XYZ file of C-alpha atoms in Angstrom:
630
model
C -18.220 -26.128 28.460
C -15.139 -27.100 30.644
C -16.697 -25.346 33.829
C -19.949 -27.419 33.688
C -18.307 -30.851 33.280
C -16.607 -29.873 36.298
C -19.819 -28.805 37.594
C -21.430 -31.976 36.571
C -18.780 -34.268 37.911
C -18.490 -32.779 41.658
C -22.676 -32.745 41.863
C -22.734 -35.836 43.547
C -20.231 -35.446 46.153
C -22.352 -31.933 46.967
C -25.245 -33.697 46.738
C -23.905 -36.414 49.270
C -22.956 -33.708 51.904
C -26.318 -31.830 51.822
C -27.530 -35.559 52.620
C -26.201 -36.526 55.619
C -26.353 -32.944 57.248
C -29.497 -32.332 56.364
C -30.712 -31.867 59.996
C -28.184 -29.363 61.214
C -29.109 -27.393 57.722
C -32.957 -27.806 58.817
C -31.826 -25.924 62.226
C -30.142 -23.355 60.339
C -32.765 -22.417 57.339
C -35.757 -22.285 59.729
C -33.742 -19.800 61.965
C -32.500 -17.551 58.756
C -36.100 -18.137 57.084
C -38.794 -18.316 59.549
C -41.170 -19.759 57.273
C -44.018 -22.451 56.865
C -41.467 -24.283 54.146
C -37.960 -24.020 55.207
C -34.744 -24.089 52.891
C -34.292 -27.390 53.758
C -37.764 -28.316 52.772
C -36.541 -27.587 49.056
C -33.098 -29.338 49.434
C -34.965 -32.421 50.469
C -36.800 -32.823 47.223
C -32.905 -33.577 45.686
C -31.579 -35.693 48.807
C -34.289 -37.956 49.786
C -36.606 -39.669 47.500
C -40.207 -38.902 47.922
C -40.072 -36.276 50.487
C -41.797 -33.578 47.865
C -44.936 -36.183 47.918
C -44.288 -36.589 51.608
C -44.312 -32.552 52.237
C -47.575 -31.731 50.013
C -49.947 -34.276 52.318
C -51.432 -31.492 55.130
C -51.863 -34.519 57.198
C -50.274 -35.022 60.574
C -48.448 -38.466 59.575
C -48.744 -39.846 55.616
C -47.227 -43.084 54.891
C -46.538 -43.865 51.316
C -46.119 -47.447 49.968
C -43.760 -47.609 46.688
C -42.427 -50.437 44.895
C -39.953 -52.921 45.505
C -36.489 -51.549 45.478
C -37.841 -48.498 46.435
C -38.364 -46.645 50.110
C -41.218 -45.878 52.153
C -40.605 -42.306 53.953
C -42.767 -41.549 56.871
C -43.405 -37.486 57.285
C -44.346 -36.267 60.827
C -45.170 -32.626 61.702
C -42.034 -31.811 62.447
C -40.682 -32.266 59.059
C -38.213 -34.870 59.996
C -37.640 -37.815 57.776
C -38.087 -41.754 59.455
C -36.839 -44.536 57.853
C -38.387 -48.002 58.008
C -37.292 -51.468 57.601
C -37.229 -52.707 54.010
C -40.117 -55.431 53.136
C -37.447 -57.289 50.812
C -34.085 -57.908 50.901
C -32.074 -54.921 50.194
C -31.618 -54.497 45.656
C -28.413 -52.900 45.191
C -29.398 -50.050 42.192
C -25.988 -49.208 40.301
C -25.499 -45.479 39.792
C -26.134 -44.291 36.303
C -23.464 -42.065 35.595
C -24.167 -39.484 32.307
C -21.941 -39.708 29.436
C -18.965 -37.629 30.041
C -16.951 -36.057 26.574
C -14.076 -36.806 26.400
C -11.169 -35.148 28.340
C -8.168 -33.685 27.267
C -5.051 -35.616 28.080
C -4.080 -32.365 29.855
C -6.854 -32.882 32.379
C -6.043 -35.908 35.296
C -8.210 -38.309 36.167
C -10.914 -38.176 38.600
C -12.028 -40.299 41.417
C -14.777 -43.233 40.772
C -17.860 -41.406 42.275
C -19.480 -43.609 45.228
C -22.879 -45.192 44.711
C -25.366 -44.102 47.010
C -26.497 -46.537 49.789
C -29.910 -47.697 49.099
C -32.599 -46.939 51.662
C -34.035 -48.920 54.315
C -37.439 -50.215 53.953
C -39.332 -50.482 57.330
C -41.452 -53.811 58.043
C -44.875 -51.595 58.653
C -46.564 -48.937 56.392
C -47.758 -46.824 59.426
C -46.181 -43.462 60.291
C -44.217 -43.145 63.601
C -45.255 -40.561 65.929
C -43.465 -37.008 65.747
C -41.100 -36.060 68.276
C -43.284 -33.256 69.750
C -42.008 -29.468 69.787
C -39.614 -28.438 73.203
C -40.667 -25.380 74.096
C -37.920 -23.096 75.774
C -37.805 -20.143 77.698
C -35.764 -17.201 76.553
C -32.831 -15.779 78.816
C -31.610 -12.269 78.225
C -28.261 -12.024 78.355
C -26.786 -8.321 78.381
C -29.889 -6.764 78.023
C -31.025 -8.791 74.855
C -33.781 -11.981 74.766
C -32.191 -15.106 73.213
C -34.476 -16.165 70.492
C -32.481 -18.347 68.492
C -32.774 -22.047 68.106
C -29.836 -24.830 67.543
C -28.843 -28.313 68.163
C -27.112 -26.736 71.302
C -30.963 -25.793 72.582
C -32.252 -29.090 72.065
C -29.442 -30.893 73.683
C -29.861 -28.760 77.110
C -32.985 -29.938 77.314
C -32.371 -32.472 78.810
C -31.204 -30.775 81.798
C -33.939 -27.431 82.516
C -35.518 -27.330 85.619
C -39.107 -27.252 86.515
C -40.220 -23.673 85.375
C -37.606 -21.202 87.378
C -34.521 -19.161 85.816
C -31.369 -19.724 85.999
C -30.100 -16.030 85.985
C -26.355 -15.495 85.604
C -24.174 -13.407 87.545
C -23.224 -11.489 84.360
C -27.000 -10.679 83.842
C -27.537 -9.483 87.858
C -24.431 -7.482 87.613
C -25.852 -6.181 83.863
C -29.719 -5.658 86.171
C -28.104 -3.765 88.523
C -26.833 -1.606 86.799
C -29.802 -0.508 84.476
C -31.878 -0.153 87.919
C -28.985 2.449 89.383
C -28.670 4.264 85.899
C -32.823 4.359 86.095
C -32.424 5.749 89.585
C -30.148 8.096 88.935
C -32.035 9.703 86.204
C -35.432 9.553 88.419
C -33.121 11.377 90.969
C -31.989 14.417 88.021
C -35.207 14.503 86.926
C -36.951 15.081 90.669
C -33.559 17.770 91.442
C -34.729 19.659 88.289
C -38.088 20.324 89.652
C -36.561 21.882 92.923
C -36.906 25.581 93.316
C -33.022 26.025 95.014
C -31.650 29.611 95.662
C -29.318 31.068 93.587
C -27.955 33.055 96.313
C -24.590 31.829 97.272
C -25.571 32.962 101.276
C -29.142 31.568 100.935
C -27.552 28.011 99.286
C -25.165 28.230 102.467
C -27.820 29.211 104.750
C -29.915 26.404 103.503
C -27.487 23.612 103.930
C -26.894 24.783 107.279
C -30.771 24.045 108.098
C -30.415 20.564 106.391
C -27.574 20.090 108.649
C -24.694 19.630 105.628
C -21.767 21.072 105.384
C -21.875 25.025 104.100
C -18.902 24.449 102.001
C -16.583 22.054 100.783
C -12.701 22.122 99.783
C -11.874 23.874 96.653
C -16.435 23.908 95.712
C -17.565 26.793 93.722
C -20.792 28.791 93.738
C -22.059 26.354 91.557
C -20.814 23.152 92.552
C -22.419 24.271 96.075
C -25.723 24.802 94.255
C -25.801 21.568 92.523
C -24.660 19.594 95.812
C -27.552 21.225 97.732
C -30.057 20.609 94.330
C -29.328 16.839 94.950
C -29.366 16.636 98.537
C -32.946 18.044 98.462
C -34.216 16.058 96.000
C -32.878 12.880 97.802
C -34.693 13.819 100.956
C -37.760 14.616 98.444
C -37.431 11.125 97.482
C -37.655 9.606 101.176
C -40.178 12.176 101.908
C -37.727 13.996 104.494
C -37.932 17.058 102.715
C -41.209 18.875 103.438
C -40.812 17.981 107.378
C -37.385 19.433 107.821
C -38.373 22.905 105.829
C -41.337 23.023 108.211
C -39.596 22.654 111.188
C -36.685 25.503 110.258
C -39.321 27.878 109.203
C -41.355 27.458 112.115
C -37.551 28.335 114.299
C -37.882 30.819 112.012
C -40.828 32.696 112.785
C -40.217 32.069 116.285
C -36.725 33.841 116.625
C -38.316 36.897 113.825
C -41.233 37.224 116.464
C -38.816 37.559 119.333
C -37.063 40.246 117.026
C -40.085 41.935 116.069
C -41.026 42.398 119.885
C -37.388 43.965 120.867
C -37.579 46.209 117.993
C -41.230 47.143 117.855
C -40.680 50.734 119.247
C -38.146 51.223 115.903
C -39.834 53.152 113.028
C -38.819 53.545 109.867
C -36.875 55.380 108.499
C -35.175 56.600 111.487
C -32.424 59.231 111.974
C -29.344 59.231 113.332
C -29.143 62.122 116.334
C -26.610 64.786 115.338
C -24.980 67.156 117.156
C -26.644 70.876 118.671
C -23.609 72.049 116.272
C -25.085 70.487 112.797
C -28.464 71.933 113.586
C -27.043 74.979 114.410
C -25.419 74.394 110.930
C -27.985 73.022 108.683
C -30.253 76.383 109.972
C -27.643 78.801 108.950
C -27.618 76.765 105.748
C -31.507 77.367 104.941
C -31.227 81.210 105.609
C -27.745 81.986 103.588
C -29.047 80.062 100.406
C -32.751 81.138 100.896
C -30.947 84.871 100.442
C -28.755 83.618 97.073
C -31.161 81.750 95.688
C -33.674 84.779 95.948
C -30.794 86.943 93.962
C -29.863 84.601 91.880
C -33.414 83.987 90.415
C -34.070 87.878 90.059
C -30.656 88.448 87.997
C -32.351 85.416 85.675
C -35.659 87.212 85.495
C -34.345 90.754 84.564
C -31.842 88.998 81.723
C -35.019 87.594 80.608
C -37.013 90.384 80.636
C -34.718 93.552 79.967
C -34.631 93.992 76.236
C -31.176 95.464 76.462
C -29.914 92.203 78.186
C -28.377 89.969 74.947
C -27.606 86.711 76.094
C -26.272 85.071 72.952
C -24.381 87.882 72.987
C -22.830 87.911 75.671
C -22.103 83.860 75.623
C -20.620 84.753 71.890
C -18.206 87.330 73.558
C -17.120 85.201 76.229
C -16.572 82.085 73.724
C -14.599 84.402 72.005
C -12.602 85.402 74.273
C -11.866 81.521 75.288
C -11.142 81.005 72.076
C -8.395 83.350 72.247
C -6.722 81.787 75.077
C -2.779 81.426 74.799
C 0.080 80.379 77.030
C 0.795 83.529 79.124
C 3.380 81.868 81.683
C 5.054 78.163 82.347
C 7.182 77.981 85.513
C 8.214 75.101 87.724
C 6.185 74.846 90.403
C 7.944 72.168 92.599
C 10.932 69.293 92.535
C 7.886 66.981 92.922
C 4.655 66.378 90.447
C 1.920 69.471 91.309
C -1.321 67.592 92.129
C -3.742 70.900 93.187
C -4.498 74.720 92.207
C -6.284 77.896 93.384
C -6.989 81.353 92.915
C -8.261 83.386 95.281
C -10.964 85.721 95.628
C -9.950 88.951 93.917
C -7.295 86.471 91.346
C -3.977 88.196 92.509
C -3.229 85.167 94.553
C -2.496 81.677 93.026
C -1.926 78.381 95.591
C -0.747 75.289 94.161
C 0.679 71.572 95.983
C 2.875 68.747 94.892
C 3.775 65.522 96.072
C 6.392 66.579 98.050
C 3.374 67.834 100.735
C 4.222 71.369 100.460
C 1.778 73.949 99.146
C 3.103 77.562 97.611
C 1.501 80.675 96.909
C 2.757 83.189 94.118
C 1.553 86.240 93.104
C -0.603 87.239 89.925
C -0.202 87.436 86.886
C 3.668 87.290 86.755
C 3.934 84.044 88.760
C 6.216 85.078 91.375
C 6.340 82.508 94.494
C 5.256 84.681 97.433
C 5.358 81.471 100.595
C 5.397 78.199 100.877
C 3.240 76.130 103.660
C 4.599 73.462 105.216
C 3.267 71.438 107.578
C 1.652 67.698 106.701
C 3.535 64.752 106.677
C 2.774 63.358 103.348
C 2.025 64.209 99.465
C -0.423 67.115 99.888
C -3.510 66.223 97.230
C -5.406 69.261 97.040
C -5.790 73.073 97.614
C -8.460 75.875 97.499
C -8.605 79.708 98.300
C -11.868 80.903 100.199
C -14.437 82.221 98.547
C -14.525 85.175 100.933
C -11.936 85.848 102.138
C -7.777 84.903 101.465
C -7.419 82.000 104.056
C -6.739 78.619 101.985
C -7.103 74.869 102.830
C -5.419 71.740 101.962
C -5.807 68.195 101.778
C -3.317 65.388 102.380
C -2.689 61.824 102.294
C -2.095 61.828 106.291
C -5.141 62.409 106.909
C -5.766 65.410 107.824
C -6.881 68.690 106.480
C -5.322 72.420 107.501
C -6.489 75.948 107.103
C -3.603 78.711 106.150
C -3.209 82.186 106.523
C -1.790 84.234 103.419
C 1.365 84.883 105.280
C 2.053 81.069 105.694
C 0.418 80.393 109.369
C -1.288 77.268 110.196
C -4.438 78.247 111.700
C -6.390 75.066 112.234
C -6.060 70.911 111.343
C -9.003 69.171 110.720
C -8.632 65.468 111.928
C -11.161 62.740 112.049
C -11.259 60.970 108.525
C -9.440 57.691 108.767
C -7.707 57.533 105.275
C -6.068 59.839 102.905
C -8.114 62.779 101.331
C -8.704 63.131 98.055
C -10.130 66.857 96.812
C -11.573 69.817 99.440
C -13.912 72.441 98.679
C -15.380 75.535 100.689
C -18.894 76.362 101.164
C -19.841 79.205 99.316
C -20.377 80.781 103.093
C -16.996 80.245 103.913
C -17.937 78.815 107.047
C -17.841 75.343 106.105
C -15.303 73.078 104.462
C -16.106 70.359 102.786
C -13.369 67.085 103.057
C -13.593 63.524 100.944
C -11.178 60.716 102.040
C -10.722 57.223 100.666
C -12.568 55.918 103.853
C -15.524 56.343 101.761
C -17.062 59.386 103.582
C -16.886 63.357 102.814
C -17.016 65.485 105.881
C -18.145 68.590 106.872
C -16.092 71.023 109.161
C -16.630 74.041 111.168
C -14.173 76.759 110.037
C -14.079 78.611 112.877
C -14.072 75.984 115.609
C -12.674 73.430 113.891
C -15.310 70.447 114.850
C -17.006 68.073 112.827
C -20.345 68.578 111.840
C -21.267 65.838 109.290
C -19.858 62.549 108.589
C -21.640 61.491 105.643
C -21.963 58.063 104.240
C -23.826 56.873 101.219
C -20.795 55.724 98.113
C -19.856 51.798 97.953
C -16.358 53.057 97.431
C -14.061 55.871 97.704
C -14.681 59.490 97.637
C -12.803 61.830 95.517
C -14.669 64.938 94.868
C -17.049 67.152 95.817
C -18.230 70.778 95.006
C -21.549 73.139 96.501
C -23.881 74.689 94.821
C -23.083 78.149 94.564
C -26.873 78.981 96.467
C -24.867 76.707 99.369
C -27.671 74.678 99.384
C -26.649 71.338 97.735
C -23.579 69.813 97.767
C -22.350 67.142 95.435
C -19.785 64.496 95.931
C -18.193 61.898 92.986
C -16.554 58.863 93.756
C -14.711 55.350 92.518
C -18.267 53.716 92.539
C -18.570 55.561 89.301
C -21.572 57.246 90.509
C -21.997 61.174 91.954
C -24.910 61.862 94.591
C -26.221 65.603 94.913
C -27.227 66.527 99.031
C -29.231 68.611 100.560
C -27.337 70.259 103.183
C -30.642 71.328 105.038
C -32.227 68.141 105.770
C -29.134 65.994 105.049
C -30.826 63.465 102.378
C -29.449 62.480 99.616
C -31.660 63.354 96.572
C -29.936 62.537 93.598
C -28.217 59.779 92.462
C -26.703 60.288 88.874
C -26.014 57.355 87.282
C -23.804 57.146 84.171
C -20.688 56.868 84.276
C -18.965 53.519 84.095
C -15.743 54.033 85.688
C -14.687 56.099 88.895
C -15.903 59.698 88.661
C -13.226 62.045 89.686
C -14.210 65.377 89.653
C -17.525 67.174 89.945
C -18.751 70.813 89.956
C -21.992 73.413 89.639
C -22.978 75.579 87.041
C -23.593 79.455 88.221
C -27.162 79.093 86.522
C -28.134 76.941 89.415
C -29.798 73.487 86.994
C -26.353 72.079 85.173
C -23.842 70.095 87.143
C -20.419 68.520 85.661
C -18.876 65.263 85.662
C -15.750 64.023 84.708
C -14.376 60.585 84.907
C -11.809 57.736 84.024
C -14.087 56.622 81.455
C -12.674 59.807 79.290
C -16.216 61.305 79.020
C -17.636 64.542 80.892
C -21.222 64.162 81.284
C -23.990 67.614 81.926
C -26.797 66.644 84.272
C -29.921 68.691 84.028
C -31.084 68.973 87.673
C -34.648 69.668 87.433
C -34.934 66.873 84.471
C -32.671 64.664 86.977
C -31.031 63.018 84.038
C -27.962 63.218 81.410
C -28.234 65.849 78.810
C -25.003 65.926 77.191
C -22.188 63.165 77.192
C -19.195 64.726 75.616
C -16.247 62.215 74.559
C -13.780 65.043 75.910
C -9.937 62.952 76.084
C -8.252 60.031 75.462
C -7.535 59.889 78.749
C -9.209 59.797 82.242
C -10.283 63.129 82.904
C -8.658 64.783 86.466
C -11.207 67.861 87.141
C -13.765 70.310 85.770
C -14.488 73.885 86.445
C -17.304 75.479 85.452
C -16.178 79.760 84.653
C -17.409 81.063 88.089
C -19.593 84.340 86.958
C -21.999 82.812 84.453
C -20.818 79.387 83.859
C -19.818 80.480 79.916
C -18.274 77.675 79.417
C -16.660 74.599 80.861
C -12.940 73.506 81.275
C -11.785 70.076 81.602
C -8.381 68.777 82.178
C -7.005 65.501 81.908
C -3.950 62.440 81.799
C -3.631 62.894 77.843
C -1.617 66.258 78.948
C -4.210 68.560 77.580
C -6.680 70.901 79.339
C -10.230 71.682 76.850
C -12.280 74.533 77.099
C -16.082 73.586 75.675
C -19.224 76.168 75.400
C -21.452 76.704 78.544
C -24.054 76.274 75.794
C -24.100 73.557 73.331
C -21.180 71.710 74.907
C -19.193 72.157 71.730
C -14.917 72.100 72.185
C -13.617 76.158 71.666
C -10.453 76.027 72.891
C -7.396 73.007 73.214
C -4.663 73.923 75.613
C -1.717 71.484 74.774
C 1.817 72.328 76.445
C 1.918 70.160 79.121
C 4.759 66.958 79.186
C 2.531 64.969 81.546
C -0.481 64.616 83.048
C -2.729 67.743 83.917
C -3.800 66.962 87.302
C -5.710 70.050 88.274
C -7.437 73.471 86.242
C -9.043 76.395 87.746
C -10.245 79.366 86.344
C -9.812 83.272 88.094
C -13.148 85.076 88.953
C -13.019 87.404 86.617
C -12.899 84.531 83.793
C -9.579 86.476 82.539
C -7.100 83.504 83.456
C -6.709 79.561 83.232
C -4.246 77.792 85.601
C -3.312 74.641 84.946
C -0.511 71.797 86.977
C 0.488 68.633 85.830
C 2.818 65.949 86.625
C 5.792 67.510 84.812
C 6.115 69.946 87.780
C 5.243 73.297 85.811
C 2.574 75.632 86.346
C 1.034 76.960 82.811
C -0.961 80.255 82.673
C -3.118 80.730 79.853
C -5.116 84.518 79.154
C -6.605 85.576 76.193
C -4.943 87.949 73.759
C -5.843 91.160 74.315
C -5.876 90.602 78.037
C -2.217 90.488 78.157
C -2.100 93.888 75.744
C -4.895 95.820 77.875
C -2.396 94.734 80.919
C 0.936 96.271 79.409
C -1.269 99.575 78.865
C -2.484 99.986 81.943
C 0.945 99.402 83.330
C 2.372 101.960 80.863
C 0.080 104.313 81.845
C 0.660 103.944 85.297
């Protein structure tokens, strides 16, 4: 009850303000409520008298005629409210004010509440004319349209110009920079549709032609790319582009036709000429391994077709026999790590070399050092016996390979390659010796003269090993582009390229049955390639480690022998590939393996400078009888 006397007692002070503002309200209600009746259309039916009646006439000016002491409102169409002069002197009303209840003494007194002024009567009934509606042009301002409407509007009025814009710098700057953003996207979107190289030579090569710059300080592949992607789509854009491509490719075809007319007597493939001495070679070649591979292929036939001929048999026997293997002998071989091993021919022989660039020979099977061979300059990296007679070879880091006598002699160097060797091999003729070297080449030698017959190229990186087919027609070669290419030595192609591997491939070698060939690698696998399938049969995971050689068992090719960094040396069956035999001794890497002809003995040198022997069983016990018999 309290709250609405209060309520009842301010009314007319509210209702005064609403009255005198009524305009500015107007303004403000038609903006918020965009509407045939405004807000202020309703709060006129409390302010001023007779504007509902006013309001409800549809007609463009209504003038009402009330009694005396009353006021005569004219309505135009824009709603606004004109007042007229009074017919009769002005009849002040007094306010009725509504019984109040009493007030609690607590409560103070309020103001006397002010009368309202009476209105003005006007001395005509007829309407006045409507102020008509100003119609104003919007201005965007950052991008938006101004559609509001204030007193502010109407009083610039006054001062708009005949029809143009007034634009501000704010809004130019604001164009501007919408027209640079919509060019720069047209620009992306035209670069897009390019077709640029992704070539980081044909992107160079093609800024060249547009006559930029081929590279910039501290640019990428990339960056390059992207700065050539926009600088052809901004001569696409001024219509540059297509002319300037022409006019390069038809330099182009111009110098190519001068090319094609210098090098028009040129076919391909062409050869490179070789020496009288490489024919001579590559002849000799064809005839010894026409002979072997003849004798080789009848030995297969009658194993096939003699009923008494057991080959599981003798495989069994032979795994067996590996299976047996123990550590015969362990003696140090050098002050230096041993990085290369041999037997010879008949097996009484064994060569080995170290670091230290000396190679040693010692007698079989008690290990008793017979010479030493000394005579290159640095770490000696390899060694091999003949396969026909007792003269040995070795490799070095200086460059250069030599060719011993038994009794220690140096009977020829082979010079030529022009960085370190890696592994050697003979040809099973023993007229050839095969040389790789880090220069990314293997080599072939005459034995007796001592020249070079083939420099062969064909790996992306260094060579490390190579091995020949025991029919001396093929020769393969491994190296660190993890990849190991089989040759023909009689035409000089390269017709294999085994893929596989997925690290450097560091040693290689040829199954006696003539179709299986052996790599090893720093990946830790060995991989069996089938040569007439000319793919991957068997991938064994042989070490932890990277593995340093393999040796196939020279008279059948029983089984396989592997040695590697994880000081261990594996012998695995010549038939499924399955691991027989672990040969753990060695404190340090196993560098090099070999295996004697007879298949009786496995040599093996590592990097803790001893030499291990390992025979099987009863090998060692038929030995002691045969010497106690003698």
């Amino acid at each position: 009850m309290k709250a609405f006397q209060n309520w009842v007692l301010n009314l007319p002070i509210f209702l005064n303000f609403f009255r005198i503002h009524h305009r500015r309200i107007y303004h403000f209600s038609s903006f918020l409520f965009p509407s045939p009746k405004p807000l202020s259309y309703f709060l006129q039916l409390f302010f001023i008298p007779g504007s509902m009646e006013a309001d409800d006439d549809n007609s463009p000016s209504t003038s009402i005629a009330v009694p005396d002491g009353e006021t005569t409102v004219s309505t135009a169409d824009d709603n606004s409210i004109q007042l007229v002069q009074p017919m009769a002197p002005p009849v002040v009303t007094p306010t009725v004010v509504p019984p109040i209840a009493p007030v609690p003494a607590a409560v103070p007194s309020i103001a006397a509440i002010p009368a309202f002024p009476p209105p003005l009567v006007g001395n005509t009934l007829s309407s006045l004319p409507g102020r008509p509606p100003v119609l104003k042009r919007p201005v965007s301002q950052n991008g938006e349209v101004k559609t509001g409407d204030s007193d502010s509007d109407h009083e610039d009025d006054g001062r708009a110009t005949g029809g143009e814009y007034e634009i501000s710098e704010e809004s130019r700057l604001v164009r501007e920079r919408q027209e640079k953003a919509m060019q720069d996207l047209l620009m992306k979107r035209r670069a897009a549709a390019l077709a640029v190289p992704t070539n980081d030579m044909a992107v160079r090569t093609r800024l060249r032609r547009l006559g930029e710059p081929i590279t910039l300080f501290g640019e990428r592949e990339m960056e390059r790319r992207e700065r050539l992607r926009m600088i052809m789509a901004k001569l696409d854009s001024e219509g540059q582009l297509e002319k300037l491509m022409k006019a390069h490719e038809e330099e182009e075809a111009a110098i190519s036709a001068k090319a094609e007319d210098i090098e028009e007597d040129i076919t391909y493939p062409f050869y490179t000429y070789g020496p009288k001495e490489l024919l001579d070679a590559r002849i000799d070649i064809a005839k010894y391994s026409i002979v072997k591979a003849a004798a080789r292929l009848q030995r297969a036939r009658r194993k096939r077709d003699d009923p008494d001929e057991d080959m599981d048999a003798e495989i069994d026997w032979a795994l067996r026999q590996a299976g047996d293997l123990v550590l015969d002998c362990s003696e140090i071989g050098d002050d230096r790590p041993l990085s290369g091993c041999s037997f010879s021919l008949d097996g009484k022989l064994l060569a080995t070399c170290s670091l230290s660039g000396v190679a040693k020979l010692w007698s079989m099977p008690r290990v008793s050092k017979v010479s030493a061979l000394k005579g290159h300059t640095e770490r000696a990296t390899d060694v091999t016996f003949s396969p026909v007679h007792d003269h040995l070879a070795t490799a070095s880091a200086d460059r250069t390979a030599k060719l011993w006598s038994p009794d220690g002699s140096l009977l020829k160097t082979f010079e030529g390659h022009l960085d370190r060797l890696a592994r050697i091999a003979f040809h099973p003729s023993g007229k050839y010796l095969g040389t790789t070297s880090f220069d990314k080449t293997w080599r072939l030698w005459d034995i007796d003269s001592g020249v070079e017959l083939l420099l062969q190229e064909g790996h992306s990186r260094s060579v490390y090993g190579i091995a020949f087919h025991q029919d001396g027609s093929l020769a393969a070669s491994c190296g660190l582009d993890a990849l190991a290419r089989v040759w023909d030595l009689r035409t000089g192609k390269s017709i294999l390229a085994l893929e596989g591997h997925v690290k450097p491939v560091l040693g290689v070698s040829f199954s006696p049955n003539g179709y299986h060939l052996a790599t090893g690698g720093e990946d830790n696998t060995c991989r069996i390639w089938d040569l007439r399938k000319k793919k991957s049969l068997y991938i064994i995971p042989a070490h932890s480690n990277l593995i340093s050689q393999v040796k196939f068992e020279p008279q059948e090719g029983y089984y396989l022998v592997t040695s590697s960094y994880d000081m261990t040396a594996k012998v695995w069956s010549g038939r499924d590939f399955k691991p027989v035999k672990t040969l753990p001794g060695h404190e340090a890497k196993v560098t090099a393996s070999d295996i004697s002809g007879d298949g009786r003995y496995i040599v093996t040198v590592s990097h803790d400078r001893t030499i291990k022997l390992w025979t099987a069983g009863n090998s060692g016990k038929e030995n002691d009888m045969d010497m106690d018999m003698d």
